[in-house]
Short mmCIF file of C-alpha atoms and ligand atoms in Angstrom, two decimals:
data_model
loop_
_atom_site.label_atom_id
_atom_site.label_comp_id
_atom_site.label_asym_id
_atom_site.label_seq_id
_atom_site.Cartn_x
_atom_site.Cartn_y
_atom_site.Cartn_z
CA UNK A 1 145.77 -59.22 -56.03
CA UNK A 2 147.62 -57.40 -53.22
CA UNK A 3 148.47 -60.66 -51.39
CA UNK A 4 149.48 -62.17 -54.70
CA UNK A 5 152.08 -59.52 -55.37
CA UNK A 6 153.51 -59.85 -51.89
CA UNK A 7 153.70 -63.65 -52.23
CA UNK A 8 155.33 -63.35 -55.64
CA UNK A 9 158.05 -61.07 -54.32
CA UNK A 10 158.69 -63.30 -51.27
CA UNK A 11 158.82 -66.31 -53.60
CA UNK A 12 161.32 -64.55 -55.83
CA UNK A 13 163.45 -63.69 -52.80
CA UNK A 14 163.31 -67.28 -51.54
CA UNK A 15 164.36 -68.61 -54.91
CA UNK A 16 167.12 -65.96 -55.06
CA UNK A 17 165.68 -64.71 -58.32
CA UNK A 18 165.03 -61.23 -56.98
CA UNK A 19 167.41 -58.61 -58.39
CA UNK A 20 168.87 -56.50 -55.56
CA UNK A 21 169.63 -52.82 -56.18
CA UNK A 22 171.96 -51.09 -53.73
CA UNK A 23 172.36 -47.32 -53.84
CA UNK A 24 175.64 -45.92 -52.45
CA UNK A 25 178.78 -48.02 -52.95
CA UNK A 26 180.52 -46.96 -49.73
CA UNK A 27 181.53 -48.55 -46.44
CA UNK A 28 177.96 -49.77 -45.93
CA UNK A 29 176.71 -50.49 -49.45
CA UNK A 30 179.69 -52.47 -50.71
CA UNK A 31 179.80 -55.13 -47.97
CA UNK A 32 176.05 -55.61 -48.51
CA UNK A 33 176.63 -56.13 -52.24
CA UNK A 34 179.15 -58.86 -51.46
CA UNK A 35 176.92 -60.52 -48.88
CA UNK A 36 174.05 -60.81 -51.37
CA UNK A 37 176.40 -62.07 -54.10
CA UNK A 38 177.82 -64.70 -51.73
CA UNK A 39 174.27 -66.00 -51.33
CA UNK A 40 173.92 -66.21 -55.11
CA UNK A 41 171.74 -63.12 -55.61
CA UNK A 42 172.35 -60.80 -58.55
CA UNK A 43 173.08 -57.24 -57.46
CA UNK A 44 172.96 -53.96 -59.37
CA UNK A 45 174.93 -51.24 -57.57
CA UNK A 46 174.28 -47.53 -58.07
CA UNK A 47 176.56 -44.61 -57.27
CA UNK A 48 176.78 -40.98 -58.40
CA UNK A 49 180.58 -41.18 -58.29
CA UNK A 50 181.56 -42.37 -61.76
CA UNK A 51 185.15 -43.04 -60.63
CA UNK A 52 183.90 -45.54 -58.07
CA UNK A 53 181.62 -47.14 -60.65
CA UNK A 54 184.52 -47.49 -63.11
CA UNK A 55 186.82 -48.93 -60.40
CA UNK A 56 184.25 -51.54 -59.40
CA UNK A 57 183.51 -52.45 -63.02
CA UNK A 58 187.22 -53.19 -63.44
CA UNK A 59 186.98 -55.54 -60.47
CA UNK A 60 189.06 -53.27 -58.26
CA UNK A 61 188.41 -51.94 -54.74
CA UNK A 62 188.84 -48.53 -53.13
CA UNK A 63 188.23 -49.73 -49.57
CA UNK A 64 191.02 -51.35 -47.59
CA UNK A 65 188.59 -53.67 -45.81
CA UNK A 66 187.47 -55.12 -49.16
CA UNK A 67 190.11 -56.94 -51.23
CA UNK A 68 189.74 -56.50 -55.02
CA UNK A 69 189.45 -60.26 -55.51
CA UNK A 70 186.11 -60.25 -53.66
CA UNK A 71 184.75 -57.77 -56.19
CA UNK A 72 186.34 -59.15 -59.34
CA UNK A 73 185.00 -62.68 -58.76
CA UNK A 74 181.40 -61.41 -58.66
CA UNK A 75 181.86 -59.01 -61.58
CA UNK A 76 183.26 -61.92 -63.64
CA UNK A 77 180.53 -64.34 -62.57
CA UNK A 78 177.86 -61.79 -63.54
CA UNK A 79 176.45 -61.58 -60.00
CA UNK A 80 177.48 -57.94 -59.66
CA UNK A 81 176.99 -55.05 -62.04
CA UNK A 82 177.28 -51.37 -61.15
CA UNK A 83 176.10 -48.17 -62.79
CA UNK A 84 175.55 -44.44 -62.46
CA UNK A 85 172.51 -44.65 -64.73
CA UNK A 86 169.63 -44.16 -62.30
CA UNK A 87 167.00 -44.82 -64.97
CA UNK A 88 167.84 -48.49 -64.32
CA UNK A 89 166.25 -48.21 -60.85
CA UNK A 90 163.07 -49.74 -62.26
CA UNK A 91 164.89 -53.08 -62.71
CA UNK A 92 165.68 -54.27 -59.15
CA UNK A 93 162.96 -56.01 -57.11
CA UNK A 94 164.47 -54.77 -53.85
CA UNK A 95 166.31 -51.45 -53.46
CA UNK A 96 168.49 -50.69 -50.44
CA UNK A 97 169.47 -47.06 -49.81
CA UNK A 98 172.97 -46.66 -48.29
CA UNK A 99 173.77 -43.02 -49.01
CA UNK A 100 175.48 -40.58 -46.62
CA UNK A 101 173.62 -38.71 -43.87
CA UNK A 102 176.05 -36.01 -42.71
CA UNK A 103 175.41 -32.79 -40.81
CA UNK A 104 175.22 -29.28 -42.23
CA UNK A 105 177.60 -26.54 -41.06
CA UNK A 106 174.97 -25.70 -38.44
CA UNK A 107 175.05 -29.28 -37.11
CA UNK A 108 171.62 -30.09 -38.51
CA UNK A 109 170.68 -33.23 -40.49
CA UNK A 110 171.69 -32.97 -44.12
CA UNK A 111 169.16 -35.16 -45.88
CA UNK A 112 169.96 -34.05 -49.42
CA UNK A 113 171.39 -37.47 -50.36
CA UNK A 114 168.29 -39.33 -49.17
CA UNK A 115 166.09 -36.75 -50.90
CA UNK A 116 167.91 -37.09 -54.23
CA UNK A 117 167.86 -40.87 -54.00
CA UNK A 118 164.16 -40.94 -53.16
CA UNK A 119 163.48 -38.71 -56.16
CA UNK A 120 165.46 -41.03 -58.45
CA UNK A 121 163.56 -44.06 -57.13
CA UNK A 122 160.24 -42.26 -57.57
CA UNK A 123 161.04 -41.53 -61.24
CA UNK A 124 161.36 -45.28 -61.83
CA UNK A 125 159.14 -46.81 -59.15
CA UNK A 126 157.11 -49.78 -60.33
CA UNK A 127 154.59 -52.06 -58.69
CA UNK A 128 156.00 -54.83 -56.55
CA UNK A 129 159.28 -53.17 -55.53
CA UNK A 130 160.64 -53.18 -51.97
CA UNK A 131 162.52 -50.04 -50.88
CA UNK A 132 164.63 -50.15 -47.70
CA UNK A 133 166.34 -47.16 -46.13
CA UNK A 134 169.55 -48.22 -44.37
CA UNK A 135 171.18 -44.82 -43.80
CA UNK A 136 171.32 -43.65 -40.19
CA UNK A 137 168.75 -40.93 -39.55
CA UNK A 138 166.25 -39.45 -37.06
CA UNK A 139 163.02 -41.22 -36.10
CA UNK A 140 160.35 -40.34 -38.64
CA UNK A 141 162.48 -40.04 -41.79
CA UNK A 142 161.06 -43.13 -43.49
CA UNK A 143 157.41 -42.34 -42.81
CA UNK A 144 157.46 -38.54 -42.83
CA UNK A 145 159.89 -37.89 -45.64
CA UNK A 146 160.43 -40.91 -47.88
CA UNK A 147 156.90 -42.34 -47.80
CA UNK A 148 154.89 -39.24 -48.92
CA UNK A 149 157.31 -38.70 -51.81
CA UNK A 150 157.08 -42.29 -52.99
CA UNK A 151 153.29 -42.21 -52.76
CA UNK A 152 153.05 -38.86 -54.58
CA UNK A 153 152.35 -40.47 -57.93
CA UNK A 154 149.46 -42.59 -56.78
CA UNK A 155 151.15 -45.88 -55.84
CA UNK A 156 150.16 -47.06 -52.35
CA UNK A 157 152.55 -48.48 -49.78
CA UNK A 158 151.83 -52.03 -48.65
CA UNK A 159 149.70 -52.57 -51.75
CA UNK A 160 151.68 -51.41 -54.78
CA UNK A 161 155.16 -51.20 -53.28
CA UNK A 162 156.84 -51.97 -49.94
CA UNK A 163 158.83 -49.62 -47.74
CA UNK A 164 160.97 -50.38 -44.69
CA UNK A 165 163.80 -49.11 -42.53
CA UNK A 166 166.66 -51.33 -41.45
CA UNK A 167 169.70 -49.68 -39.87
CA UNK A 168 173.17 -50.70 -40.92
CA UNK A 169 175.49 -51.84 -38.13
CA UNK A 170 178.62 -52.21 -40.22
CA UNK A 171 181.85 -51.84 -38.24
CA UNK A 172 184.67 -51.41 -40.79
CA UNK A 173 187.78 -53.36 -39.86
CA UNK A 174 185.96 -55.59 -37.34
CA UNK A 175 187.08 -59.14 -38.07
CA UNK A 176 185.10 -60.72 -35.22
CA UNK A 177 181.66 -59.91 -36.58
CA UNK A 178 180.84 -60.15 -40.27
CA UNK A 179 177.73 -58.69 -41.95
CA UNK A 180 176.23 -62.19 -41.86
CA UNK A 181 176.60 -62.48 -38.07
CA UNK A 182 175.38 -59.06 -36.99
CA UNK A 183 171.65 -59.23 -36.11
CA UNK A 184 169.54 -56.98 -38.34
CA UNK A 185 166.75 -54.81 -36.96
CA UNK A 186 163.92 -54.43 -39.50
CA UNK A 187 160.65 -52.50 -39.59
CA UNK A 188 158.16 -52.28 -42.44
CA UNK A 189 155.75 -49.38 -42.80
CA UNK A 190 152.83 -51.90 -43.02
CA UNK A 191 152.55 -55.59 -42.01
CA UNK A 192 153.03 -56.52 -45.69
CA UNK A 193 156.21 -54.45 -45.86
CA UNK A 194 157.40 -56.17 -42.68
CA UNK A 195 156.87 -59.63 -44.19
CA UNK A 196 158.76 -58.78 -47.36
CA UNK A 197 161.69 -57.04 -45.68
CA UNK A 198 162.06 -59.90 -43.17
CA UNK A 199 162.05 -62.41 -46.02
CA UNK A 200 164.81 -60.46 -47.76
CA UNK A 201 167.28 -60.08 -44.90
CA UNK A 202 166.64 -63.63 -43.62
CA UNK A 203 168.38 -64.83 -46.77
CA UNK A 204 171.65 -63.11 -45.93
CA UNK A 205 171.72 -62.52 -42.17
CA UNK A 206 171.61 -65.07 -39.34
CA UNK A 207 169.26 -63.26 -36.99
CA UNK A 208 166.49 -60.80 -37.82
CA UNK A 209 165.04 -58.54 -35.13
CA UNK A 210 161.64 -57.25 -36.23
CA UNK A 211 160.40 -54.13 -34.44
CA UNK A 212 156.99 -52.49 -34.51
CA UNK A 213 157.69 -49.40 -36.62
CA UNK A 214 160.38 -47.69 -38.70
CA UNK A 215 160.62 -45.00 -35.99
CA UNK A 216 161.63 -47.66 -33.45
CA UNK A 217 164.25 -49.02 -35.88
CA UNK A 218 165.55 -45.52 -36.64
CA UNK A 219 165.90 -44.71 -32.95
CA UNK A 220 167.50 -48.09 -32.19
CA UNK A 221 170.45 -47.19 -34.38
CA UNK A 222 170.73 -43.74 -32.81
CA UNK A 223 170.57 -45.20 -29.29
CA UNK A 224 173.49 -47.50 -30.12
CA UNK A 225 175.62 -44.58 -31.23
CA UNK A 226 174.51 -42.20 -28.47
CA UNK A 227 175.32 -44.90 -25.91
CA UNK A 228 178.86 -45.05 -27.24
CA UNK A 229 179.23 -41.29 -27.46
CA UNK A 230 178.05 -40.74 -23.86
CA UNK A 231 180.19 -43.52 -22.42
CA UNK A 232 183.28 -42.40 -24.30
CA UNK A 233 182.68 -38.86 -23.01
CA UNK A 234 182.39 -40.20 -19.48
CA UNK A 235 185.78 -41.93 -19.55
CA UNK A 236 187.33 -38.98 -21.34
CA UNK A 237 186.15 -36.65 -18.59
CA UNK A 238 187.40 -39.05 -15.93
CA UNK A 239 190.78 -39.29 -17.63
CA UNK A 240 191.19 -35.50 -17.37
CA UNK A 241 190.32 -35.70 -13.66
CA UNK A 242 192.53 -38.72 -12.91
CA UNK A 243 195.42 -37.00 -14.67
CA UNK A 244 195.24 -34.25 -12.06
CA UNK A 245 194.87 -36.82 -9.29
CA UNK A 246 197.87 -38.82 -10.46
CA UNK A 247 195.79 -41.96 -11.11
CA UNK A 248 196.05 -44.02 -14.30
CA UNK A 249 192.52 -44.22 -15.79
CA UNK A 250 193.50 -47.28 -17.86
CA UNK A 251 194.38 -49.23 -14.75
CA UNK A 252 191.07 -48.19 -13.17
CA UNK A 253 189.07 -49.36 -16.21
CA UNK A 254 190.96 -52.64 -16.32
CA UNK A 255 190.16 -53.28 -12.67
CA UNK A 256 186.49 -52.26 -13.03
CA UNK A 257 186.17 -54.58 -16.06
CA UNK A 258 186.70 -57.59 -13.83
CA UNK A 259 183.17 -57.08 -12.47
CA UNK A 260 181.21 -59.83 -14.22
CA UNK A 261 177.95 -57.85 -14.42
CA UNK A 262 176.74 -54.26 -14.72
CA UNK A 263 179.90 -52.77 -16.20
CA UNK A 264 180.94 -52.47 -19.86
CA UNK A 265 184.35 -50.95 -20.44
CA UNK A 266 184.81 -47.90 -22.65
CA UNK A 267 188.22 -46.39 -23.22
CA UNK A 268 189.42 -42.81 -23.38
CA UNK A 269 191.18 -41.49 -26.44
CA UNK A 270 192.29 -38.36 -28.29
CA UNK A 271 188.69 -37.27 -29.00
CA UNK A 272 185.88 -38.81 -30.96
CA UNK A 273 186.16 -39.74 -34.60
CA UNK A 274 184.50 -41.40 -37.53
CA UNK A 275 181.42 -40.44 -39.44
CA UNK A 276 178.87 -42.00 -37.11
CA UNK A 277 179.43 -41.36 -33.42
CA UNK A 278 180.31 -37.63 -33.62
CA UNK A 279 177.46 -37.01 -36.08
CA UNK A 280 174.46 -39.28 -35.55
CA UNK A 281 173.47 -38.16 -32.02
CA UNK A 282 172.75 -34.67 -33.40
CA UNK A 283 170.10 -36.15 -35.68
CA UNK A 284 168.11 -36.92 -32.55
CA UNK A 285 168.84 -33.56 -30.87
CA UNK A 286 167.48 -31.84 -33.94
CA UNK A 287 164.31 -33.92 -34.00
CA UNK A 288 163.84 -33.48 -30.23
CA UNK A 289 163.40 -29.73 -30.75
CA UNK A 290 160.11 -30.46 -32.48
CA UNK A 291 158.94 -31.85 -29.12
CA UNK A 292 160.27 -28.90 -27.03
CA UNK A 293 162.91 -31.23 -25.67
CA UNK A 294 166.62 -30.70 -25.12
CA UNK A 295 168.80 -33.81 -25.26
CA UNK A 296 171.26 -32.75 -22.57
CA UNK A 297 173.29 -35.95 -22.45
CA UNK A 298 173.99 -35.72 -26.16
CA UNK A 299 175.19 -32.12 -25.95
CA UNK A 300 177.26 -32.74 -22.83
CA UNK A 301 178.94 -35.78 -24.41
CA UNK A 302 179.59 -33.79 -27.59
CA UNK A 303 181.07 -30.90 -25.62
CA UNK A 304 183.45 -33.15 -23.66
CA UNK A 305 184.53 -35.18 -26.67
CA UNK A 306 185.15 -32.05 -28.76
CA UNK A 307 187.29 -30.68 -25.92
CA UNK A 308 189.64 -33.71 -25.72
CA UNK A 309 191.94 -32.67 -28.63
CA UNK A 310 192.49 -29.33 -26.81
CA UNK A 311 193.43 -31.29 -23.69
CA UNK A 312 195.86 -33.45 -25.69
CA UNK A 313 197.49 -30.36 -27.19
CA UNK A 314 197.83 -28.81 -23.72
CA UNK A 315 199.55 -32.00 -22.52
CA UNK A 316 201.96 -31.85 -25.48
CA UNK A 317 202.67 -28.21 -24.72
CA UNK A 318 203.33 -28.94 -21.02
CA UNK A 319 205.59 -31.89 -21.84
CA UNK A 320 207.67 -29.78 -24.24
CA UNK A 321 207.75 -26.94 -21.75
CA UNK A 322 209.06 -29.28 -19.06
CA UNK A 323 211.94 -30.04 -21.45
CA UNK A 324 212.65 -26.37 -22.04
CA UNK A 325 211.04 -26.36 -25.48
CA UNK A 326 208.23 -24.36 -26.94
CA UNK A 327 205.55 -25.71 -29.20
CA UNK A 328 206.40 -23.07 -31.80
CA UNK A 329 208.86 -24.62 -34.20
CA UNK A 330 208.70 -28.05 -32.49
CA UNK A 331 208.71 -31.03 -34.87
CA UNK A 332 205.78 -33.18 -33.89
CA UNK A 333 205.09 -36.58 -35.41
CA UNK A 334 201.44 -37.68 -35.31
CA UNK A 335 201.18 -41.46 -35.18
CA UNK A 336 197.95 -42.53 -36.85
CA UNK A 337 195.50 -40.18 -38.53
CA UNK A 338 192.70 -42.71 -39.13
CA UNK A 339 189.75 -42.36 -36.79
CA UNK A 340 190.29 -45.85 -35.42
CA UNK A 341 192.69 -48.75 -35.29
CA UNK A 342 193.76 -50.44 -38.53
CA UNK A 343 191.31 -48.66 -40.85
CA UNK A 344 192.11 -46.36 -43.77
CA UNK A 345 189.47 -43.75 -43.04
CA UNK A 346 190.41 -40.37 -41.56
CA UNK A 347 187.02 -38.66 -41.86
CA UNK A 348 186.17 -36.69 -38.70
CA UNK A 349 189.33 -38.09 -37.08
CA UNK A 350 190.46 -36.31 -33.89
CA UNK A 351 193.98 -36.39 -35.40
CA UNK A 352 192.86 -33.65 -37.77
CA UNK A 353 191.81 -31.26 -35.01
CA UNK A 354 194.97 -32.02 -33.01
CA UNK A 355 197.11 -31.30 -36.10
CA UNK A 356 195.19 -28.12 -36.79
CA UNK A 357 195.58 -26.86 -33.21
CA UNK A 358 199.31 -27.68 -33.21
CA UNK A 359 199.84 -25.97 -36.54
CA UNK A 360 198.08 -22.85 -35.31
CA UNK A 361 200.56 -22.76 -32.42
CA UNK A 362 203.44 -22.89 -34.88
CA UNK A 363 204.43 -26.57 -34.61
CA UNK A 364 205.89 -28.36 -37.63
CA UNK A 365 203.66 -31.36 -38.24
CA UNK A 366 204.59 -34.72 -39.74
CA UNK A 367 202.53 -37.85 -39.63
CA UNK A 368 202.88 -41.58 -40.04
CA UNK A 369 199.95 -43.82 -40.89
CA UNK A 370 200.50 -47.17 -42.63
CA UNK A 371 196.92 -47.07 -43.97
CA UNK A 372 196.78 -43.46 -45.21
CA UNK A 373 199.74 -42.65 -47.51
CA UNK A 374 198.59 -39.07 -48.10
CA UNK A 375 195.99 -36.86 -46.51
CA UNK A 376 193.10 -35.84 -48.77
CA UNK A 377 191.04 -32.69 -48.12
CA UNK A 378 188.37 -32.98 -45.46
CA UNK A 379 185.13 -31.22 -44.57
CA UNK A 380 186.94 -28.78 -42.23
CA UNK A 381 190.67 -29.23 -42.84
CA UNK A 382 193.16 -29.55 -45.63
CA UNK A 383 196.76 -30.62 -44.96
CA UNK A 384 199.14 -31.18 -47.82
CA UNK A 385 201.08 -33.99 -46.19
CA UNK A 386 202.28 -37.49 -47.00
CA UNK A 387 202.90 -40.23 -44.46
CA UNK A 388 206.57 -40.17 -43.37
CA UNK A 389 208.41 -43.50 -43.17
CA UNK A 390 209.12 -44.45 -39.56
CA UNK A 391 212.92 -44.47 -39.76
CA UNK A 392 215.21 -44.34 -36.74
CA UNK A 393 216.58 -41.09 -38.15
CA UNK A 394 213.13 -39.50 -38.24
CA UNK A 395 212.29 -40.65 -34.72
CA UNK A 396 215.54 -39.18 -33.38
CA UNK A 397 215.00 -35.91 -35.26
CA UNK A 398 211.52 -35.04 -33.93
CA UNK A 399 210.73 -33.27 -30.65
CA UNK A 400 207.71 -35.44 -29.85
CA UNK A 401 205.63 -38.31 -31.21
CA UNK A 402 201.92 -38.31 -30.43
CA UNK A 403 200.06 -41.63 -30.55
CA UNK A 404 196.62 -40.69 -31.83
CA UNK A 405 195.47 -43.96 -33.45
CA UNK A 406 196.48 -47.31 -32.00
CA UNK A 407 197.32 -48.98 -35.32
CA UNK A 408 199.16 -52.29 -35.09
CA UNK A 409 202.73 -50.95 -35.32
CA UNK A 410 205.90 -51.42 -33.28
CA UNK A 411 205.58 -48.96 -30.38
CA UNK A 412 208.61 -50.34 -28.54
CA UNK A 413 210.80 -49.14 -31.37
CA UNK A 414 209.14 -45.74 -31.45
CA UNK A 415 209.58 -45.19 -27.74
CA UNK A 416 213.18 -46.38 -27.92
CA UNK A 417 214.22 -43.75 -30.46
CA UNK A 418 211.80 -40.81 -29.98
CA UNK A 419 212.80 -38.23 -27.35
CA UNK A 420 209.22 -37.81 -26.07
CA UNK A 421 206.02 -39.83 -26.63
CA UNK A 422 202.54 -38.54 -25.86
CA UNK A 423 200.28 -41.58 -25.61
CA UNK A 424 196.51 -41.12 -25.91
CA UNK A 425 195.78 -44.86 -26.36
CA UNK A 426 197.78 -46.66 -23.69
CA UNK A 427 199.94 -48.41 -26.29
CA UNK A 428 202.97 -47.83 -24.06
CA UNK A 429 201.48 -49.83 -21.19
CA UNK A 430 204.20 -51.72 -19.37
CA UNK A 431 207.13 -49.86 -20.99
CA UNK A 432 208.50 -48.94 -17.58
CA UNK A 433 212.12 -48.52 -18.66
CA UNK A 434 211.14 -45.46 -20.71
CA UNK A 435 208.72 -44.02 -18.16
CA UNK A 436 210.45 -40.64 -18.16
CA UNK A 437 209.80 -39.93 -21.79
CA UNK A 438 206.20 -41.19 -21.92
CA UNK A 439 203.30 -38.87 -21.14
CA UNK A 440 199.80 -40.30 -21.08
CA UNK A 441 197.25 -37.85 -22.44
N1 LIG B 501 180.56 -46.46 -42.35
C1 LIG B 501 180.02 -47.00 -41.28
O1 LIG B 501 180.71 -47.59 -40.47
C2 LIG B 501 178.52 -46.94 -41.05
C3 LIG B 501 177.96 -47.83 -40.14
C4 LIG B 501 176.60 -47.82 -39.93
C5 LIG B 501 175.82 -46.90 -40.62
N2 LIG B 501 176.37 -46.02 -41.48
C6 LIG B 501 175.48 -45.12 -42.21
O2 LIG B 501 175.30 -45.63 -43.52
C7 LIG B 501 175.15 -44.55 -44.45
C8 LIG B 501 176.22 -44.63 -45.52
O3 LIG B 501 177.49 -44.51 -44.91
P1 LIG B 501 178.85 -44.92 -45.61
O4 LIG B 501 179.88 -44.92 -44.56
O5 LIG B 501 178.65 -46.14 -46.44
O6 LIG B 501 179.08 -43.68 -46.57
P2 LIG B 501 180.14 -43.58 -47.77
O7 LIG B 501 180.41 -42.15 -47.94
O8 LIG B 501 181.25 -44.54 -47.56
O9 LIG B 501 179.32 -44.11 -49.02
C9 LIG B 501 178.20 -43.48 -49.54
C10 LIG B 501 178.23 -43.62 -51.05
O10 LIG B 501 177.02 -43.05 -51.54
C11 LIG B 501 177.34 -42.37 -52.75
N3 LIG B 501 176.28 -41.40 -53.00
C12 LIG B 501 176.14 -40.16 -52.52
N4 LIG B 501 175.00 -39.61 -52.99
C13 LIG B 501 174.43 -40.52 -53.77
C14 LIG B 501 173.23 -40.55 -54.53
N5 LIG B 501 172.41 -39.51 -54.54
N6 LIG B 501 172.97 -41.65 -55.23
C15 LIG B 501 173.81 -42.70 -55.22
N7 LIG B 501 174.94 -42.75 -54.51
C16 LIG B 501 175.24 -41.67 -53.79
C17 LIG B 501 178.71 -41.81 -52.51
O11 LIG B 501 179.37 -41.52 -53.73
C18 LIG B 501 179.38 -42.94 -51.73
O12 LIG B 501 180.03 -43.86 -52.59
C19 LIG B 501 175.20 -43.28 -43.60
O13 LIG B 501 173.90 -42.94 -43.22
C20 LIG B 501 175.98 -43.71 -42.39
O14 LIG B 501 175.69 -42.91 -41.26
C21 LIG B 501 177.71 -46.05 -41.73
#
């Protein structure tokens, strides 16, 4: 009977007759919806945000990386439906959880979204369903938190339903690697769960990487992000040192990158941004406490990366000072408020802390970002500002422009007209004729 149910679900997946439910229509959930639809699966999306549900139902998009036509074609063809009615969670054969996993004010894991979602699934759980957690989280979440709740009404994992963890590796704005091409790490709670989850993702992703347990899969994702965080901190620290030594860190990294083995380049910047790298490592630090263990690398990297905006502000202050100006009352144009190049997402962006620090010192802040026409309210900050058009007049009127995000815009023009440019991204590389008004920070 047990084997029968497993075979039936795998069969349904193979024949693309399985209905896929995806919870959380954000940066992770929405690309997954489209990937399943492209492979001719029917998908039912779930989100608590009724505005998002209504937008998607109209065939529109709220993410820059996803054109509306991609959504409307699948809404029209009937492949994609979306709802905020969680009583429909009994319908899908496979349910993927893509809800947020932020930190609390005290920098501890905030699992309320996973908890609420698990509760909603439990209310509708039926035999033969596969549940996959995709949200980034600490090792143990799937088996210690999700599993006992789902089994609390008598259904047994691996026999009545299947449970797995498979971390999302989405990189918004990355045109080189699509969801289809990025290998997917999967781990079922039992061998049966492993078979079913592998069958599912093999239909939409080129390469599946099975690992022995959900804890391994959970930690794999955290290792990827901690690796980035630590290496970014390393080059950020070195940039502060090389600044004092009069050496250009960018030139050093470029030279070191010519080594064909044993070196992967990471680049300094204005501080760390996004909703993964500044946040996820602390999920592990928190869990490590249970084992009387302090994750020193994670804290050190966090400390350095959090300090970088202060360093950038000090460089701005020094540069103005050298020109006989004070930061108080200075008109400072922030170039790019998104957390990375060519994306429309400013969550946890270092631009926000730089703007906040400058404002506290009395600077008058303006910003330009072609992807973010106005700044919404954020977890920590609220600026009531709209993106200023990059006119020659504006550039001549400001006291300094600060390149925070290296969006694809015309930096030659900016440097030509602005009186002073603070460059945190090396976009002014090679602009020797304007050397005197460029400060690397
Ligand atoms: N964005 C990335 O680049 C990225 C990459 C890899 C992993 N992740 C991880 O994936 C997860 C989701 O991230 P995201 O960037 O897609 O977040 P997001 O904020 O873009 O989207 C999450 C969506 O979930 C919805 N939601 C919140 N609570 C819900 C609930 N109880 N039921 C249904 N929907 C709910 C929100 O309204 C939102 O639309 C997080 O754990 C994140 O760390 C994100």
